[in-house]
Amino acid sequence: MDIFQAILLGFVQGITEFVPVSSSGHLEIIRQIFNFSGDNFHYFLELINLGTLLALLIYFRKRIWKIIKDVFQNRNYKLAINIVVTSIPAGLIGLLLSGFIESSDFFGSLYTVSIAMGIIGIIMLIIDKLPHLSALESERQLTPLRALAIGLSQVIALIPGASRSGTTIIAGRIVGLNSESAAEYSFLASIPIMCGVCLKVFMSEASRNYFFDNIGLLSLSNLVAFIVGMFALKFLLDYLKKPKSLQSFGRYRIVVACITLGMVLILG
């Protein structure tokens, strides 16, 4: 790992964690194109979530503080409970299958990335034609059942190329939210999962040693991810106010899927 790799990975993480094009898919493509490797390299990819997690916490600090006040001052638990309900499926399955996901060839295959990229991209193109539940004014009107439906969509995002923000925005649209509200709820609901990912890494002695041995490059990569992530959040939430905004990301995903699949077939 060198400075160029750290900056590149932080930049890619910062953009793709929030824009619905799949951070895990893009990082896997970058890793294989540039042949990034090394002992415990997956720890680096997990630890650069710290920068984008910090971006989320700062960007949504007022919303987070309001949720906390609702719980402890106003005894209004609805949104907090829904966020927990949304977080449980992917958090539980990710924890139970973490060893399999890290070691499985399926989850590290560019075939998998390209197919997931393409399928989610196609859904984004046709999202307005799919059946939707009754429209909601905001995420505060979500029922626990609709929140669970969004949570189940996050399980799909465990597949590289699917995208956590992409699948949850799609699910949010289907259960009645507009694209902007679906994205905001998606990011709020991703905070517990991202905290869990970072906590899980630090629970291992090997990963803690990796962190301290590579603290300089990790700090640089996380700084880049944080700065780029702040801009990406602002861009996405503004862009999603436009009609049919998801179609642009759908077209991008399909192009990347075709290029990636072609590259794999040609180069083996």
PDB file of N, CA and C in Angstrom, residues 49-109:
ATOM      1  N   ASN A  49     -14.284   3.020   5.869  1.00  0.00           N
ATOM      2  CA  ASN A  49     -15.664   3.401   6.198  1.00  0.00           C
ATOM      3  C   ASN A  49     -15.702   4.471   7.279  1.00  0.00           C
ATOM      4  N   LEU A  50     -14.612   4.594   8.045  1.00  0.00           N
ATOM      5  CA  LEU A  50     -14.581   5.590   9.114  1.00  0.00           C
ATOM      6  C   LEU A  50     -14.754   7.007   8.555  1.00  0.00           C
ATOM      7  N   GLY A  51     -14.106   7.289   7.434  1.00  0.00           N
ATOM      8  CA  GLY A  51     -14.195   8.618   6.844  1.00  0.00           C
ATOM      9  C   GLY A  51     -15.593   8.945   6.362  1.00  0.00           C
ATOM     10  N   THR A  52     -16.243   7.982   5.683  1.00  0.00           N
ATOM     11  CA  THR A  52     -17.596   8.233   5.185  1.00  0.00           C
ATOM     12  C   THR A  52     -18.622   8.204   6.325  1.00  0.00           C
ATOM     13  N   LEU A  53     -18.363   7.409   7.360  1.00  0.00           N
ATOM     14  CA  LEU A  53     -19.239   7.435   8.540  1.00  0.00           C
ATOM     15  C   LEU A  53     -19.190   8.807   9.204  1.00  0.00           C
ATOM     16  N   LEU A  54     -17.995   9.367   9.337  1.00  0.00           N
ATOM     17  CA  LEU A  54     -17.855  10.707   9.922  1.00  0.00           C
ATOM     18  C   LEU A  54     -18.566  11.747   9.069  1.00  0.00           C
ATOM     19  N   ALA A  55     -18.478  11.609   7.738  1.00  0.00           N
ATOM     20  CA  ALA A  55     -19.184  12.532   6.842  1.00  0.00           C
ATOM     21  C   ALA A  55     -20.692  12.471   7.085  1.00  0.00           C
ATOM     22  N   LEU A  56     -21.222  11.263   7.234  1.00  0.00           N
ATOM     23  CA  LEU A  56     -22.656  11.100   7.511  1.00  0.00           C
ATOM     24  C   LEU A  56     -23.047  11.752   8.836  1.00  0.00           C
ATOM     25  N   LEU A  57     -22.253  11.488   9.866  1.00  0.00           N
ATOM     26  CA  LEU A  57     -22.574  12.010  11.193  1.00  0.00           C
ATOM     27  C   LEU A  57     -22.563  13.538  11.208  1.00  0.00           C
ATOM     28  N   ILE A  58     -21.620  14.143  10.513  1.00  0.00           N
ATOM     29  CA  ILE A  58     -21.539  15.610  10.483  1.00  0.00           C
ATOM     30  C   ILE A  58     -22.623  16.186   9.586  1.00  0.00           C
ATOM     31  N   TYR A  59     -22.834  15.591   8.414  1.00  0.00           N
ATOM     32  CA  TYR A  59     -23.821  16.124   7.478  1.00  0.00           C
ATOM     33  C   TYR A  59     -25.231  16.067   8.065  1.00  0.00           C
ATOM     34  N   PHE A  60     -25.541  14.973   8.766  1.00  0.00           N
ATOM     35  CA  PHE A  60     -26.891  14.805   9.309  1.00  0.00           C
ATOM     36  C   PHE A  60     -26.939  15.064  10.812  1.00  0.00           C
ATOM     37  N   ARG A  61     -26.001  15.850  11.327  1.00  0.00           N
ATOM     38  CA  ARG A  61     -25.911  16.056  12.763  1.00  0.00           C
ATOM     39  C   ARG A  61     -27.203  16.644  13.349  1.00  0.00           C
ATOM     40  N   LYS A  62     -27.837  17.571  12.623  1.00  0.00           N
ATOM     41  CA  LYS A  62     -29.065  18.181  13.139  1.00  0.00           C
ATOM     42  C   LYS A  62     -30.206  17.171  13.148  1.00  0.00           C
ATOM     43  N   ARG A  63     -30.270  16.342  12.093  1.00  0.00           N
ATOM     44  CA  ARG A  63     -31.325  15.323  12.031  1.00  0.00           C
ATOM     45  C   ARG A  63     -31.114  14.283  13.129  1.00  0.00           C
ATOM     46  N   ILE A  64     -29.866  13.901  13.339  1.00  0.00           N
ATOM     47  CA  ILE A  64     -29.550  12.905  14.372  1.00  0.00           C
ATOM     48  C   ILE A  64     -29.900  13.450  15.755  1.00  0.00           C
ATOM     49  N   TRP A  65     -29.527  14.714  15.984  1.00  0.00           N
ATOM     50  CA  TRP A  65     -29.823  15.330  17.274  1.00  0.00           C
ATOM     51  C   TRP A  65     -31.325  15.425  17.503  1.00  0.00           C
ATOM     52  N   LYS A  66     -32.092  15.703  16.437  1.00  0.00           N
ATOM     53  CA  LYS A  66     -33.549  15.776  16.563  1.00  0.00           C
ATOM     54  C   LYS A  66     -34.141  14.409  16.906  1.00  0.00           C
ATOM     55  N   ILE A  67     -33.598  13.361  16.300  1.00  0.00           N
ATOM     56  CA  ILE A  67     -34.073  12.008  16.613  1.00  0.00           C
ATOM     57  C   ILE A  67     -33.796  11.676  18.075  1.00  0.00           C
ATOM     58  N   ILE A  68     -32.608  12.036  18.550  1.00  0.00           N
ATOM     59  CA  ILE A  68     -32.249  11.793  19.956  1.00  0.00           C
ATOM     60  C   ILE A  68     -33.182  12.558  20.887  1.00  0.00           C
ATOM     61  N   LYS A  69     -33.462  13.827  20.553  1.00  0.00           N
ATOM     62  CA  LYS A  69     -34.379  14.636  21.371  1.00  0.00           C
ATOM     63  C   LYS A  69     -35.790  14.055  21.352  1.00  0.00           C
ATOM     64  N   ASP A  70     -36.210  13.578  20.174  1.00  0.00           N
ATOM     65  CA  ASP A  70     -37.539  12.964  20.079  1.00  0.00           C
ATOM     66  C   ASP A  70     -37.657  11.777  21.028  1.00  0.00           C
ATOM     67  N   VAL A  71     -36.604  10.997  21.124  1.00  0.00           N
ATOM     68  CA  VAL A  71     -36.632   9.799  21.958  1.00  0.00           C
ATOM     69  C   VAL A  71     -36.621  10.160  23.444  1.00  0.00           C
ATOM     70  N   PHE A  72     -35.684  11.014  23.854  1.00  0.00           N
ATOM     71  CA  PHE A  72     -35.466  11.239  25.284  1.00  0.00           C
ATOM     72  C   PHE A  72     -36.288  12.390  25.863  1.00  0.00           C
ATOM     73  N   GLN A  73     -36.670  13.354  25.026  1.00  0.00           N
ATOM     74  CA  GLN A  73     -37.440  14.482  25.536  1.00  0.00           C
ATOM     75  C   GLN A  73     -38.926  14.373  25.210  1.00  0.00           C
ATOM     76  N   ASN A  74     -39.229  13.993  23.978  1.00  0.00           N
ATOM     77  CA  ASN A  74     -40.617  13.995  23.523  1.00  0.00           C
ATOM     78  C   ASN A  74     -41.273  12.622  23.584  1.00  0.00           C
ATOM     79  N   ARG A  75     -40.485  11.587  23.951  1.00  0.00           N
ATOM     80  CA  ARG A  75     -40.991  10.218  24.007  1.00  0.00           C
ATOM     81  C   ARG A  75     -41.633   9.796  22.680  1.00  0.00           C
ATOM     82  N   ASN A  76     -41.059  10.293  21.604  1.00  0.00           N
ATOM     83  CA  ASN A  76     -41.517   9.932  20.258  1.00  0.00           C
ATOM     84  C   ASN A  76     -40.494   8.960  19.682  1.00  0.00           C
ATOM     85  N   TYR A  77     -40.824   7.693  19.665  1.00  0.00           N
ATOM     86  CA  TYR A  77     -39.857   6.657  19.298  1.00  0.00           C
ATOM     87  C   TYR A  77     -40.003   6.171  17.857  1.00  0.00           C
ATOM     88  N   LYS A  78     -40.995   6.670  17.132  1.00  0.00           N
ATOM     89  CA  LYS A  78     -41.372   6.049  15.859  1.00  0.00           C
ATOM     90  C   LYS A  78     -40.215   5.984  14.869  1.00  0.00           C
ATOM     91  N   LEU A  79     -39.572   7.122  14.581  1.00  0.00           N
ATOM     92  CA  LEU A  79     -38.503   7.135  13.583  1.00  0.00           C
ATOM     93  C   LEU A  79     -37.306   6.329  14.065  1.00  0.00           C
ATOM     94  N   ALA A  80     -36.953   6.447  15.337  1.00  0.00           N
ATOM     95  CA  ALA A  80     -35.812   5.692  15.883  1.00  0.00           C
ATOM     96  C   ALA A  80     -36.059   4.195  15.777  1.00  0.00           C
ATOM     97  N   ILE A  81     -37.275   3.752  16.100  1.00  0.00           N
ATOM     98  CA  ILE A  81     -37.597   2.322  16.009  1.00  0.00           C
ATOM     99  C   ILE A  81     -37.530   1.856  14.563  1.00  0.00           C
ATOM    100  N   ASN A  82     -38.054   2.674  13.649  1.00  0.00           N
ATOM    101  CA  ASN A  82     -38.010   2.304  12.233  1.00  0.00           C
ATOM    102  C   ASN A  82     -36.572   2.158  11.735  1.00  0.00           C
ATOM    103  N   ILE A  83     -35.686   3.041  12.172  1.00  0.00           N
ATOM    104  CA  ILE A  83     -34.275   2.957  11.767  1.00  0.00           C
ATOM    105  C   ILE A  83     -33.653   1.663  12.286  1.00  0.00           C
ATOM    106  N   VAL A  84     -33.978   1.309  13.522  1.00  0.00           N
ATOM    107  CA  VAL A  84     -33.479   0.046  14.085  1.00  0.00           C
ATOM    108  C   VAL A  84     -34.027  -1.135  13.294  1.00  0.00           C
ATOM    109  N   VAL A  85     -35.326  -1.102  12.994  1.00  0.00           N
ATOM    110  CA  VAL A  85     -35.955  -2.185  12.221  1.00  0.00           C
ATOM    111  C   VAL A  85     -35.294  -2.320  10.859  1.00  0.00           C
ATOM    112  N   THR A  86     -35.008  -1.191  10.212  1.00  0.00           N
ATOM    113  CA  THR A  86     -34.367  -1.207   8.901  1.00  0.00           C
ATOM    114  C   THR A  86     -32.946  -1.756   8.980  1.00  0.00           C
ATOM    115  N   SER A  87     -32.268  -1.495  10.079  1.00  0.00           N
ATOM    116  CA  SER A  87     -30.857  -1.890  10.211  1.00  0.00           C
ATOM    117  C   SER A  87     -30.673  -3.361  10.539  1.00  0.00           C
ATOM    118  N   ILE A  88     -31.661  -3.980  11.164  1.00  0.00           N
ATOM    119  CA  ILE A  88     -31.484  -5.337  11.692  1.00  0.00           C
ATOM    120  C   ILE A  88     -31.179  -6.386  10.624  1.00  0.00           C
ATOM    121  N   PRO A  89     -31.953  -6.480   9.516  1.00  0.00           N
ATOM    122  CA  PRO A  89     -31.713  -7.596   8.585  1.00  0.00           C
ATOM    123  C   PRO A  89     -30.291  -7.658   8.042  1.00  0.00           C
ATOM    124  N   ALA A  90     -29.806  -6.543   7.466  1.00  0.00           N
ATOM    125  CA  ALA A  90     -28.461  -6.562   6.888  1.00  0.00           C
ATOM    126  C   ALA A  90     -27.401  -6.697   7.970  1.00  0.00           C
ATOM    127  N   GLY A  91     -27.620  -6.056   9.127  1.00  0.00           N
ATOM    128  CA  GLY A  91     -26.651  -6.158  10.210  1.00  0.00           C
ATOM    129  C   GLY A  91     -26.523  -7.571  10.722  1.00  0.00           C
ATOM    130  N   LEU A  92     -27.666  -8.254  10.897  1.00  0.00           N
ATOM    131  CA  LEU A  92     -27.661  -9.616  11.426  1.00  0.00           C
ATOM    132  C   LEU A  92     -27.063 -10.596  10.421  1.00  0.00           C
ATOM    133  N   ILE A  93     -27.526 -10.523   9.183  1.00  0.00           N
ATOM    134  CA  ILE A  93     -27.028 -11.459   8.165  1.00  0.00           C
ATOM    135  C   ILE A  93     -25.564 -11.173   7.844  1.00  0.00           C
ATOM    136  N   GLY A  94     -25.186  -9.896   7.798  1.00  0.00           N
ATOM    137  CA  GLY A  94     -23.786  -9.555   7.560  1.00  0.00           C
ATOM    138  C   GLY A  94     -22.878 -10.091   8.645  1.00  0.00           C
ATOM    139  N   LEU A  95     -23.344 -10.043   9.900  1.00  0.00           N
ATOM    140  CA  LEU A  95     -22.543 -10.555  11.016  1.00  0.00           C
ATOM    141  C   LEU A  95     -22.426 -12.070  10.949  1.00  0.00           C
ATOM    142  N   LEU A  96     -23.541 -12.749  10.674  1.00  0.00           N
ATOM    143  CA  LEU A  96     -23.548 -14.213  10.654  1.00  0.00           C
ATOM    144  C   LEU A  96     -22.739 -14.776   9.492  1.00  0.00           C
ATOM    145  N   LEU A  97     -22.746 -14.060   8.368  1.00  0.00           N
ATOM    146  CA  LEU A  97     -22.095 -14.578   7.160  1.00  0.00           C
ATOM    147  C   LEU A  97     -20.794 -13.861   6.832  1.00  0.00           C
ATOM    148  N   SER A  98     -20.258 -13.076   7.772  1.00  0.00           N
ATOM    149  CA  SER A  98     -19.083 -12.258   7.471  1.00  0.00           C
ATOM    150  C   SER A  98     -17.897 -13.112   7.005  1.00  0.00           C
ATOM    151  N   GLY A  99     -17.676 -14.247   7.664  1.00  0.00           N
ATOM    152  CA  GLY A  99     -16.561 -15.113   7.271  1.00  0.00           C
ATOM    153  C   GLY A  99     -16.736 -15.663   5.874  1.00  0.00           C
ATOM    154  N   PHE A 100     -17.958 -16.090   5.557  1.00  0.00           N
ATOM    155  CA  PHE A 100     -18.242 -16.621   4.222  1.00  0.00           C
ATOM    156  C   PHE A 100     -18.090 -15.541   3.159  1.00  0.00           C
ATOM    157  N   ILE A 101     -18.604 -14.333   3.446  1.00  0.00           N
ATOM    158  CA  ILE A 101     -18.528 -13.231   2.481  1.00  0.00           C
ATOM    159  C   ILE A 101     -17.079 -12.873   2.180  1.00  0.00           C
ATOM    160  N   GLU A 102     -16.241 -12.830   3.223  1.00  0.00           N
ATOM    161  CA  GLU A 102     -14.843 -12.446   3.035  1.00  0.00           C
ATOM    162  C   GLU A 102     -14.038 -13.496   2.275  1.00  0.00           C
ATOM    163  N   SER A 103     -14.430 -14.760   2.410  1.00  0.00           N
ATOM    164  CA  SER A 103     -13.636 -15.832   1.800  1.00  0.00           C
ATOM    165  C   SER A 103     -14.220 -16.362   0.496  1.00  0.00           C
ATOM    166  N   SER A 104     -15.470 -16.052   0.198  1.00  0.00           N
ATOM    167  CA  SER A 104     -16.138 -16.621  -0.968  1.00  0.00           C
ATOM    168  C   SER A 104     -15.670 -15.973  -2.266  1.00  0.00           C
ATOM    169  N   ASP A 105     -15.411 -16.797  -3.274  1.00  0.00           N
ATOM    170  CA  ASP A 105     -15.051 -16.282  -4.589  1.00  0.00           C
ATOM    171  C   ASP A 105     -16.215 -15.531  -5.225  1.00  0.00           C
ATOM    172  N   PHE A 106     -17.438 -15.916  -4.876  1.00  0.00           N
ATOM    173  CA  PHE A 106     -18.625 -15.262  -5.437  1.00  0.00           C
ATOM    174  C   PHE A 106     -18.620 -13.774  -5.129  1.00  0.00           C
ATOM    175  N   PHE A 107     -18.304 -13.417  -3.883  1.00  0.00           N
ATOM    176  CA  PHE A 107     -18.362 -12.020  -3.466  1.00  0.00           C
ATOM    177  C   PHE A 107     -17.143 -11.215  -3.932  1.00  0.00           C
ATOM    178  N   GLY A 108     -16.121 -11.887  -4.423  1.00  0.00           N
ATOM    179  CA  GLY A 108     -14.952 -11.175  -4.933  1.00  0.00           C
ATOM    180  C   GLY A 108     -14.821 -11.254  -6.432  1.00  0.00           C
ATOM    181  N   SER A 109     -15.884 -11.716  -7.095  1.00  0.00           N
ATOM    182  CA  SER A 109     -15.839 -11.912  -8.541  1.00  0.00           C
ATOM    183  C   SER A 109     -16.362 -10.694  -9.293  1.00  0.00           C
TER     184      SER A 109
END
